[in-house]
mmCIF file of C-alpha atoms and ligand atoms in Angstrom:
data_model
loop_
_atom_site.group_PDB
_atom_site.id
_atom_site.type_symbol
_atom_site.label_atom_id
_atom_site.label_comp_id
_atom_site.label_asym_id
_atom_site.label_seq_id
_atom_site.Cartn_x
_atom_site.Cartn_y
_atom_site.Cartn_z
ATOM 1 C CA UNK A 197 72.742 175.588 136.053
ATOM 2 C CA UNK A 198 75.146 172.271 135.937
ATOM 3 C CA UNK A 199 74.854 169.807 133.433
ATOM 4 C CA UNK A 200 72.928 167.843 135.155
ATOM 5 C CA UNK A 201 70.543 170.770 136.136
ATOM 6 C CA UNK A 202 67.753 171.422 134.109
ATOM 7 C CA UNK A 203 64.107 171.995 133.155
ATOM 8 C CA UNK A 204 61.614 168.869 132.136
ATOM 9 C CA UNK A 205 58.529 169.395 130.118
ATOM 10 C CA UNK A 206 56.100 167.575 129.511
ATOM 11 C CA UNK A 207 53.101 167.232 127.110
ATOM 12 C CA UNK A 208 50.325 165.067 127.772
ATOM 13 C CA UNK A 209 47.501 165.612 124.785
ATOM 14 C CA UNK A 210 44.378 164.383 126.769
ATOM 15 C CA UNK A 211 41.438 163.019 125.459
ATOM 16 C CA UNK A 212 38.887 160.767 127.580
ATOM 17 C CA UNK A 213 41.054 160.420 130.269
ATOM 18 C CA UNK A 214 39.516 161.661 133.686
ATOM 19 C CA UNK A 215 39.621 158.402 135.177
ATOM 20 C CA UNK A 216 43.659 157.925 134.400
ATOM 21 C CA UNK A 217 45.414 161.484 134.182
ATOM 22 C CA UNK A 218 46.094 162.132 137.911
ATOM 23 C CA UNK A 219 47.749 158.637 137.843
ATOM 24 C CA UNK A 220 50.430 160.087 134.832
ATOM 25 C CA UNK A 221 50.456 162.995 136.486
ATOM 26 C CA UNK A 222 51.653 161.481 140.101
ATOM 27 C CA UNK A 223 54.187 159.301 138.238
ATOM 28 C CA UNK A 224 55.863 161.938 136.711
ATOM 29 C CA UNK A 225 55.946 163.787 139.937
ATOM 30 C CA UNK A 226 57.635 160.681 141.736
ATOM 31 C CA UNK A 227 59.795 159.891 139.190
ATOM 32 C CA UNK A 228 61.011 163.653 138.854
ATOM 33 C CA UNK A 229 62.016 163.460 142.354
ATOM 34 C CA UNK A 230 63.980 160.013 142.406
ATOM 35 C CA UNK A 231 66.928 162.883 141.306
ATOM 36 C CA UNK A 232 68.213 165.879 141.959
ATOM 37 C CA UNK A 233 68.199 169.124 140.463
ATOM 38 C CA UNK A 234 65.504 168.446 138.080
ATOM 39 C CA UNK A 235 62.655 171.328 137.674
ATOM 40 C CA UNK A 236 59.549 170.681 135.725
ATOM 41 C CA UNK A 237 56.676 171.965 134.029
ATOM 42 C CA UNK A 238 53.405 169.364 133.116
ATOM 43 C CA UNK A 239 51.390 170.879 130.566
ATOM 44 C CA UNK A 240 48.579 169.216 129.447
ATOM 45 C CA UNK A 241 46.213 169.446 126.300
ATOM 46 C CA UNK A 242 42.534 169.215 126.604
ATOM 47 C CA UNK A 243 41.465 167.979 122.937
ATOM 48 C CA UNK A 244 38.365 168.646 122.974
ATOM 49 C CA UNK A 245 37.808 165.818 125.414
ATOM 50 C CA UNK A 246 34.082 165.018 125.464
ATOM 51 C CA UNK A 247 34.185 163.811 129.498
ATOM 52 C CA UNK A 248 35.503 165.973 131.879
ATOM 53 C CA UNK A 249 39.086 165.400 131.892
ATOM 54 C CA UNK A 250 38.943 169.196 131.630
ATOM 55 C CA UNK A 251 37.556 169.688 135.217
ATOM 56 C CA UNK A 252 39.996 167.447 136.865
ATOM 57 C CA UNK A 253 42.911 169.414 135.039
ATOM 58 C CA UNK A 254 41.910 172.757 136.130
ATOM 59 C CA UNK A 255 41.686 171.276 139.432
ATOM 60 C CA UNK A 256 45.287 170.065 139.605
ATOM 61 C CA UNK A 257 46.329 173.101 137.932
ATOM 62 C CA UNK A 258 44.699 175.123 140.769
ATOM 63 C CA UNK A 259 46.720 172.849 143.588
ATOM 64 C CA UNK A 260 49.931 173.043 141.615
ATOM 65 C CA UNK A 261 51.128 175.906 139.277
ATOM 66 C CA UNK A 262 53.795 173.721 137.349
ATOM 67 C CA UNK A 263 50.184 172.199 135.467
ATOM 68 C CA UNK A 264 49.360 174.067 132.920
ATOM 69 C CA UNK A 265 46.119 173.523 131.164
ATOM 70 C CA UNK A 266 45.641 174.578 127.388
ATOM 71 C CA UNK A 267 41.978 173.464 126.378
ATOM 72 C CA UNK A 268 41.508 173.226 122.754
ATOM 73 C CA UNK A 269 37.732 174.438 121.291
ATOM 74 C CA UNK A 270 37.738 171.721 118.475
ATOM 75 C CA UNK A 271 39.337 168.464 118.706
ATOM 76 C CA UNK A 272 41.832 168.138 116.656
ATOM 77 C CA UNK A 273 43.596 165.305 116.824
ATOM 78 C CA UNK A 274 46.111 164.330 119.069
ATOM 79 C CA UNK A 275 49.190 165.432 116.597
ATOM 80 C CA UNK A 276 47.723 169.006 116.784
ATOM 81 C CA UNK A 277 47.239 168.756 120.511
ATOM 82 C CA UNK A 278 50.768 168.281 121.048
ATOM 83 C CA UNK A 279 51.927 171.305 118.721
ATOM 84 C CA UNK A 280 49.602 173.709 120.959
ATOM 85 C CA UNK A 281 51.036 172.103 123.776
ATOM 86 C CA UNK A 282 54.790 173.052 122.604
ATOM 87 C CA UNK A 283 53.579 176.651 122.244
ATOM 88 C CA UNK A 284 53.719 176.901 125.968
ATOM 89 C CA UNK A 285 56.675 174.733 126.673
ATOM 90 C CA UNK A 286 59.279 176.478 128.811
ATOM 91 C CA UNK A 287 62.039 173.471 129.724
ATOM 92 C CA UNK A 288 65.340 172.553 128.228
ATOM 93 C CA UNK A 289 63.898 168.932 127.013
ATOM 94 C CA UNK A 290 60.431 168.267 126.169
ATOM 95 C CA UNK A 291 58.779 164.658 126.945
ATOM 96 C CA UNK A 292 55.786 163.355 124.753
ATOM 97 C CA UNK A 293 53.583 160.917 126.656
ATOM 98 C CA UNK A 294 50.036 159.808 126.666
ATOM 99 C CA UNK A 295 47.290 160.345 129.007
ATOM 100 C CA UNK A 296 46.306 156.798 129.843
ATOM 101 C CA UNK A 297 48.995 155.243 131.924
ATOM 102 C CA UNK A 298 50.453 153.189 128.574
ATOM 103 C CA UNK A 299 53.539 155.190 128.633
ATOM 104 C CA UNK A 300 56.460 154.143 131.372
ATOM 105 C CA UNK A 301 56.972 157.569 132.536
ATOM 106 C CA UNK A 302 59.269 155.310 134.810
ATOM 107 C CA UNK A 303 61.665 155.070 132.404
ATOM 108 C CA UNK A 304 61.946 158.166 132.063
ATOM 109 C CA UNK A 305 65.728 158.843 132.527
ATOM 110 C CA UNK A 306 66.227 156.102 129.646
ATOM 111 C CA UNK A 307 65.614 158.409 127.647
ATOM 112 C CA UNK A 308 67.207 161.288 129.163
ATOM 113 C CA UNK A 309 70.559 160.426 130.217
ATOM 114 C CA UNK A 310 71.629 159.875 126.153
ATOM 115 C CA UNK A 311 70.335 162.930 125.089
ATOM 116 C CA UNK A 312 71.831 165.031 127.959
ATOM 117 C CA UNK A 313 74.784 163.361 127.576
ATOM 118 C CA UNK A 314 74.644 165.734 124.196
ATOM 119 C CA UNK A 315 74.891 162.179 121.784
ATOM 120 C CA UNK A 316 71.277 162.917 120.573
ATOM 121 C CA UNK A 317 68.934 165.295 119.921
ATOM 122 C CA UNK A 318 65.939 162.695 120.753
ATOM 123 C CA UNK A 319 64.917 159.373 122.148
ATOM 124 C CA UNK A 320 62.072 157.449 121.374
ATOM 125 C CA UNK A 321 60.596 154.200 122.850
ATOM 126 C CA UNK A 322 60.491 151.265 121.091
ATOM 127 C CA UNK A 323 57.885 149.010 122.195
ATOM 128 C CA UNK A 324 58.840 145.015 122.494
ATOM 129 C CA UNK A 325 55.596 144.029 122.245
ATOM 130 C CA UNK A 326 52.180 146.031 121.001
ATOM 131 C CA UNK A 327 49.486 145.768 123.097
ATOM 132 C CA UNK A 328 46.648 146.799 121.042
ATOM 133 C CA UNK A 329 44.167 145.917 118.247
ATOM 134 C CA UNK A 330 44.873 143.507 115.531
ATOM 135 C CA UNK A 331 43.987 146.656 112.853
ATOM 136 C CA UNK A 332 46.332 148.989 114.840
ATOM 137 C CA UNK A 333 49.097 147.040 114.560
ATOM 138 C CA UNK A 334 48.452 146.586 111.361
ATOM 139 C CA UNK A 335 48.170 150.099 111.137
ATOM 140 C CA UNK A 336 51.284 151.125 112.520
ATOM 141 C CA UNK A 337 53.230 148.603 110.405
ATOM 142 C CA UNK A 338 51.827 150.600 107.340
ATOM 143 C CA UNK A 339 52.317 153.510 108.863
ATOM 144 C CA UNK A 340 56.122 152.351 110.181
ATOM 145 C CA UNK A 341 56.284 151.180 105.596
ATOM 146 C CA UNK A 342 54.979 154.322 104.917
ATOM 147 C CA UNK A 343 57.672 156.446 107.475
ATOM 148 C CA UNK A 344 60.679 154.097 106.027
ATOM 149 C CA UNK A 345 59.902 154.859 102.094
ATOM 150 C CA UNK A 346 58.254 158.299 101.764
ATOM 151 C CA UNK A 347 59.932 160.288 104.925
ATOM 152 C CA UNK A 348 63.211 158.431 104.609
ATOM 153 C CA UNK A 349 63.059 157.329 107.987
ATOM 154 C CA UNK A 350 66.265 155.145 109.217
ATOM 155 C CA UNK A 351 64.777 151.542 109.625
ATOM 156 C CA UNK A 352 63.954 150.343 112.615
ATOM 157 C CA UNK A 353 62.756 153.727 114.140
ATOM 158 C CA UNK A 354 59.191 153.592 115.608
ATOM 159 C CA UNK A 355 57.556 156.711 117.436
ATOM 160 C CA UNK A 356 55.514 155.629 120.047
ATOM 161 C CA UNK A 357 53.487 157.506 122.678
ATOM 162 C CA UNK A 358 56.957 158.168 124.834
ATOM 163 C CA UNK A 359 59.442 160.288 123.535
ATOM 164 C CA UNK A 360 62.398 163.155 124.503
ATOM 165 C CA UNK A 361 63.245 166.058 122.200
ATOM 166 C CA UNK A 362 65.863 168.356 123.008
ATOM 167 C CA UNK A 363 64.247 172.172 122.995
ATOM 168 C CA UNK A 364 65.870 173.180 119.820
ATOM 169 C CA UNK A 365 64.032 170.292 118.460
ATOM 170 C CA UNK A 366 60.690 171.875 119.249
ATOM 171 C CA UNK A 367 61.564 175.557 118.539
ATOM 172 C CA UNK A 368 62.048 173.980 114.714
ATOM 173 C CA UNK A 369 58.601 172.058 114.666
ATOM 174 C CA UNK A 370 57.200 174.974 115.809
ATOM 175 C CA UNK A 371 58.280 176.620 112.795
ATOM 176 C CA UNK A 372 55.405 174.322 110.759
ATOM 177 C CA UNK A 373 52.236 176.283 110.355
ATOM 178 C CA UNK A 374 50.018 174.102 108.400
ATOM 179 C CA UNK A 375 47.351 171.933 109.068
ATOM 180 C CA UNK A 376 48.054 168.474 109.052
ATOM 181 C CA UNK A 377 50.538 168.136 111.527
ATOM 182 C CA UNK A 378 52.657 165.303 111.620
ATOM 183 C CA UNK A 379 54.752 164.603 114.654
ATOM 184 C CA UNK A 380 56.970 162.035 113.187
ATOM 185 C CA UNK A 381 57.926 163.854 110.136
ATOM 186 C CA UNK A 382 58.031 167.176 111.779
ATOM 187 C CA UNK A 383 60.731 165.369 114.130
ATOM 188 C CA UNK A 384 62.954 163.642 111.087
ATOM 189 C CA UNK A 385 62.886 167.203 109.330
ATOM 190 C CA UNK A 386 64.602 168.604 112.529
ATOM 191 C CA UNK A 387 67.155 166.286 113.372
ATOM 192 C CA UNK A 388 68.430 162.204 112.133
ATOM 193 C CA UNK A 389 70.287 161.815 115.780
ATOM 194 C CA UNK A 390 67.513 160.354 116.974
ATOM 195 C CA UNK A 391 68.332 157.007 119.799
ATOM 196 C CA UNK A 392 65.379 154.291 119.853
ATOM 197 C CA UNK A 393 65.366 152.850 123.467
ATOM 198 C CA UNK A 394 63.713 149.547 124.033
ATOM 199 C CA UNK A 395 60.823 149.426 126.765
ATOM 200 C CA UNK A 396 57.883 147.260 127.889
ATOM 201 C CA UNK A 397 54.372 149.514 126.845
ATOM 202 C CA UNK A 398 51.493 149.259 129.685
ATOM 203 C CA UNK A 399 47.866 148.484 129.340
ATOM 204 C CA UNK A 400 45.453 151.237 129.413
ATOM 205 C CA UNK A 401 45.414 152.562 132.584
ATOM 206 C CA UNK A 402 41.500 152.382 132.518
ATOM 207 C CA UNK A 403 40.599 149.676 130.219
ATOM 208 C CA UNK A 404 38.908 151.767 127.612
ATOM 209 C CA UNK A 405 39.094 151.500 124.034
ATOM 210 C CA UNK A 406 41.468 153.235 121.820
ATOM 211 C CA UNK A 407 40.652 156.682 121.320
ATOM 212 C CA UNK A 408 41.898 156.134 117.892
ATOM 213 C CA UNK A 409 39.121 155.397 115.647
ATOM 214 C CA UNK A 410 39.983 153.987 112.233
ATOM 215 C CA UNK A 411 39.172 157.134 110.596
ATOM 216 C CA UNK A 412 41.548 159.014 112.716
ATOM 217 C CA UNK A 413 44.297 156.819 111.870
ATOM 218 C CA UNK A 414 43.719 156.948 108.347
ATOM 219 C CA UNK A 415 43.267 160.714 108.291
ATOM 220 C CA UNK A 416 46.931 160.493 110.353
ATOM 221 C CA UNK A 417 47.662 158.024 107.691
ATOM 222 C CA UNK A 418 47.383 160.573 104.735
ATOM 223 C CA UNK A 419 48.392 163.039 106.811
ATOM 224 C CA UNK A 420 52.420 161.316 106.997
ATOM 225 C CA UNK A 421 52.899 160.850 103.677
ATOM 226 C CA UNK A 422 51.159 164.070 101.920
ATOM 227 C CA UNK A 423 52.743 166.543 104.152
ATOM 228 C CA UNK A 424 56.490 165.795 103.779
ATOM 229 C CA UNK A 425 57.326 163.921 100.452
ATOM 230 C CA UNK A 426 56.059 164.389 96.692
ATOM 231 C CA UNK A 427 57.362 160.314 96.192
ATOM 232 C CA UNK A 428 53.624 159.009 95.939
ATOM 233 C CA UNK A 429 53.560 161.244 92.662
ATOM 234 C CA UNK A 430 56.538 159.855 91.685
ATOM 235 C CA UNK A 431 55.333 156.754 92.122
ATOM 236 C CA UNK A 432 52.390 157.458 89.902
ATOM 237 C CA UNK A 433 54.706 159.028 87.138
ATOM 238 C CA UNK A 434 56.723 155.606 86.937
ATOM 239 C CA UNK A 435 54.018 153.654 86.741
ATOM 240 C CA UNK A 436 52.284 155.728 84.239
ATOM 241 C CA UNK A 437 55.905 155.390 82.409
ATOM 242 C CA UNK A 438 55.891 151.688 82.519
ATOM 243 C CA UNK A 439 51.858 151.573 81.576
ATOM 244 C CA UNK A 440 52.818 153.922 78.414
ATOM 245 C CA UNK A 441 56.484 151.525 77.468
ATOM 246 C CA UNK A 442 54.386 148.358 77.686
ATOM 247 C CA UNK A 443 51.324 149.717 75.554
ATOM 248 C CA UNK A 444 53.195 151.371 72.944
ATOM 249 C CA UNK A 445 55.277 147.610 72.505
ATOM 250 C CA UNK A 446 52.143 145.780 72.646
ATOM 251 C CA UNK A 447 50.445 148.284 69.974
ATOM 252 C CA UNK A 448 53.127 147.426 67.866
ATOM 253 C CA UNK A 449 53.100 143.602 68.404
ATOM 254 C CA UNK A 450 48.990 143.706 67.526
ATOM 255 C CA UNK A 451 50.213 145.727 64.172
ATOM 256 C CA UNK A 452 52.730 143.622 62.730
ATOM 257 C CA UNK A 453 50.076 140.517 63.459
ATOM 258 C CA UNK A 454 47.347 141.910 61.699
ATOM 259 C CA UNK A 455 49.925 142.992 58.743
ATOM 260 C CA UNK A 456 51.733 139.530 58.902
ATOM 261 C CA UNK A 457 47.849 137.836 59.668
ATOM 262 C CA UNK A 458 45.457 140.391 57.956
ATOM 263 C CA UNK A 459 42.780 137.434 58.642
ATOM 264 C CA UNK A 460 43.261 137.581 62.357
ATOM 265 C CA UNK A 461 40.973 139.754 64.617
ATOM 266 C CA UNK A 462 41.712 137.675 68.016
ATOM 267 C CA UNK A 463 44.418 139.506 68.857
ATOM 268 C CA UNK A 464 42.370 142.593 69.591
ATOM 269 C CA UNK A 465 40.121 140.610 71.479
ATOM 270 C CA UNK A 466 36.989 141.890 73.745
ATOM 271 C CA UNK A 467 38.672 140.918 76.841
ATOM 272 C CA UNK A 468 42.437 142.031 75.864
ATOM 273 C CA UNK A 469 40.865 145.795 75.397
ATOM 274 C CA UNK A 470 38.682 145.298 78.494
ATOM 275 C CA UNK A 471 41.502 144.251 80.794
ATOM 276 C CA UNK A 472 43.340 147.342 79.029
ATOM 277 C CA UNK A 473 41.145 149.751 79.892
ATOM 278 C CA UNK A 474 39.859 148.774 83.269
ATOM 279 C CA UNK A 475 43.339 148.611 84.714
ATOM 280 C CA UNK A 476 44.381 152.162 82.913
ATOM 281 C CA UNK A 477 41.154 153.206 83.761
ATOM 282 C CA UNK A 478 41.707 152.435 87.455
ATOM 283 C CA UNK A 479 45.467 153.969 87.376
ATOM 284 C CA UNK A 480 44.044 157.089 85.805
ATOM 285 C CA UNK A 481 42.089 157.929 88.734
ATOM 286 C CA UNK A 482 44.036 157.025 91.314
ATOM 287 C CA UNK A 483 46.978 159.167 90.224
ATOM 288 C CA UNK A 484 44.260 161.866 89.710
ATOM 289 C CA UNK A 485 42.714 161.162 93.071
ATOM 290 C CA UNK A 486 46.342 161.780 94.449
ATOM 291 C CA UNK A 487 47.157 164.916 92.975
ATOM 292 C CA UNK A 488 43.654 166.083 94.215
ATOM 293 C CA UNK A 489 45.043 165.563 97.199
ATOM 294 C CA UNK A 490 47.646 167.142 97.213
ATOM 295 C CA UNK A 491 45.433 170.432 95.967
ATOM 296 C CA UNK A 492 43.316 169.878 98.178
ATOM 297 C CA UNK A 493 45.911 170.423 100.962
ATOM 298 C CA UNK A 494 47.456 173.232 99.147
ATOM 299 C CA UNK A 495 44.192 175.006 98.905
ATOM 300 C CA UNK A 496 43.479 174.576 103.184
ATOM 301 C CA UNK A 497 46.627 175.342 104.049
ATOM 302 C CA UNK A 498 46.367 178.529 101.647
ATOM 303 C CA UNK A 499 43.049 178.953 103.490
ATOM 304 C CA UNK A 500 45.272 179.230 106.277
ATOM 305 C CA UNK A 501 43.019 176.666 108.483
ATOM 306 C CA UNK A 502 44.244 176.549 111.544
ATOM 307 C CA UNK A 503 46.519 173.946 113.771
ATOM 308 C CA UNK A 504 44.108 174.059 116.281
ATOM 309 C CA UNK A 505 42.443 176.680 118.666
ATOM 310 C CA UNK A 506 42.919 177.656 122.067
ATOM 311 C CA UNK A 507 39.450 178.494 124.444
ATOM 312 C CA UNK A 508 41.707 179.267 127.653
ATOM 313 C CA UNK A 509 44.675 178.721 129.255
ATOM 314 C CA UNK A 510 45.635 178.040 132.909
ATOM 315 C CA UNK A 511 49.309 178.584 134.329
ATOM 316 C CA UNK A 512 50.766 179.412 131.260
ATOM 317 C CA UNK A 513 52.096 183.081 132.575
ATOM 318 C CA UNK A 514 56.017 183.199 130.608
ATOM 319 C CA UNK A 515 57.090 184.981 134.250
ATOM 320 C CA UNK A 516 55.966 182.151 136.111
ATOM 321 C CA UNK A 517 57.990 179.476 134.470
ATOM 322 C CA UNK A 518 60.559 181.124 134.169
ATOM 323 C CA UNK A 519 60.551 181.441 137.848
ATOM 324 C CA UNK A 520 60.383 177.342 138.615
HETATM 325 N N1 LIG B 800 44.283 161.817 121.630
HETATM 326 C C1 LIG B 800 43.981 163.148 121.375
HETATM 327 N N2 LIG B 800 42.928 163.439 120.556
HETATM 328 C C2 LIG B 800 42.139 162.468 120.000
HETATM 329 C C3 LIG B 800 42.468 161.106 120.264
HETATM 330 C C4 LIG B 800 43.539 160.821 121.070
HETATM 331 O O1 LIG B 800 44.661 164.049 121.866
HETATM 332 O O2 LIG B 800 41.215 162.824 119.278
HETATM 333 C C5 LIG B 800 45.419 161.497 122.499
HETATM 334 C C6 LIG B 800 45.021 160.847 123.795
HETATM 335 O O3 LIG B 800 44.756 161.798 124.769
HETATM 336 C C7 LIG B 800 46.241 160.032 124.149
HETATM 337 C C8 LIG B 800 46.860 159.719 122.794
HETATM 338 O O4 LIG B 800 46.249 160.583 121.856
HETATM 339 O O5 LIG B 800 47.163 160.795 124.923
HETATM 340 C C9 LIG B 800 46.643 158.281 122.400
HETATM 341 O O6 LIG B 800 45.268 158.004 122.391
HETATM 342 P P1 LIG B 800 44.704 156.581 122.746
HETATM 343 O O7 LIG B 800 45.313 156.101 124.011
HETATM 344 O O8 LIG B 800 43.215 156.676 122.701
HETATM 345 O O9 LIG B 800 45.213 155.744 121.496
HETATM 346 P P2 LIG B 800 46.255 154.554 121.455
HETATM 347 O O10 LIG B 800 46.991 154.500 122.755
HETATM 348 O O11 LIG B 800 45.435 153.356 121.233
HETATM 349 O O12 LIG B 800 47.141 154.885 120.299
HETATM 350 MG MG1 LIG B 801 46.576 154.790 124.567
#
């Protein structure tokens, strides 16, 4: 093998996507070919898809062996999909893209050429402009907050739905057995060479809505900043510090009134306790609803729920790919 030779794999979760996947799938092929000495393996997720995304993947698979089909019994979430997906991957870099024609598998050597060049370990796309819903891009800039504070993610570094890890990259995420999977923080806890390139995202290939209901991107949500950092306790520890600090002074303040005023009873006012006691009150729970989240995740992954699980596979024979 030269150094320019070498295997491409890539992992397409699909979800409601029969009308758009053999478009992704074609563009990869074609853009594969613009070089040389490029071999590759396309192995695609079926999450559970409720339309029959499945039928046109076995299909493909049947024309070409270099599609592999995993199909998932549960849906699980696209995070998961992708982790079953790496179970089977065979190449020497591993390309994350999505299954509705929004990620420019064209530029595909954009993110290639920096990481074979042996300068990173992965490159990510960084979208110019979003072309989604007003409460996903809200979303994402939460999520992008939540990334840069609790996983200590370098500013500036968004993972969107095209991305290049370097094998060793996905041997180590691999490694995480939990539930909950989190691609972005399972990434940063590999490697911090990591080169945002800047791209143009596509429209839907199909004009559907976003598979990504609001409740799946809040699960996700919780998901990125339970499973790698302890800092929202933290959080909850300071401000239970600064709560205690500024009662204990203002319990002293109301004592030397009513010694130096003995007369005076509005210091301790109805709406001074009430104010007290709703906002502690409130705090109280919160940090309480917190930790029980974090035991609640301690107790399924103890349970040891799993990732996701796999119905049947297609192409996936080890011999074969290691034939392409
Ligand atoms: N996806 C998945 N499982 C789901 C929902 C989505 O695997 O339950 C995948 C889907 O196949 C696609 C990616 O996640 O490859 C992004 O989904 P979608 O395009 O619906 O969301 P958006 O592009 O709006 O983030
Ligand atoms: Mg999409």
């Amino acid at each position: 093998m030269n150094e320019k030779q070498a295997k491409l794999s890539f992992v397409i979760p699909c979800y409601r996507s029969e009308d758009t996947i053999e478009a992704v799938i074609e563009e990869i092929r074609s853009t594969v070919s613009q070089r040389d000495g490029y071999t590759y393996e396309i192995i695609c997720v079926n999450d559970s898809s409720p339309d029959r995304v499945l039928d046109v993947l076995l299909r493909l698979a049947a024309e070409d062996t270099r599609i592999k089909v995993i199909d998932l019994a549960k849906n699980m979430g696209k995070h998961a999909a992708i982790l079953a997906g790496y179970a089977f991957v065979t190449g020497d870099y591993v390309v994350n893209l999505d299954d509705d024609c929004q990620s420019p598998v064209c530029e595909l050597w954009k993110l290639l050429d920096p990481v074979q060049s042996g300068a990173y370990d992965a490159a990510t796309a960084k979208y110019r402009k979003k072309k989604q819903a007003f409460w996903k891009n809200f979303g994402s800039w939460i999520n992008m907050k939540v990334g840069t504070v609790m996983l200590n993610k370098p500013k500036n570094m968004y993972f969107e739905n095209f991305s290049l890890l370097k094998r060793f990259v996905v041997d180590e995420i691999l490694r995480y057995k939990n539930p909950y999977p989190y691609l972005e923080g399972l990434v940063l806890r590999a490697t911090g060479r990591i080169l945002p390139v800047e791209m143009e995202e596509r429209d839907r290939g199909d004009g559907k809505a976003t598979g990504y209901t609001f409740r799946k991107s809040l699960a996700l949500f919780f998901n990125g900043f339970t499973a790698f950092s302890v800092k929202p306790l933290r959080v909850s520890t300071v401000i239970g510090i600064a709560a205690a600090v500024g009662g204990f002074i203002w319990a002293l303040v109301a004592v030397i009134r009513k010694l130096i005023h003995p007369e005076s009873v509005r210091i301790l006012g109805y709406t001074s306790i009430i104010v007290v006691l709703l906002i502690l009150g409130g705090l109280i729970l919160l940090s309480l609803g917190l930790i029980g989240e974090y035991i609640g995740r301690i107790y399924i992954s103890l349970n040891n729920s799993p990732q996701y699980v796999i119905r049947q596979t297609v192409n996936t024979d080890p011999e074969e790919g290691k034939n392409d």
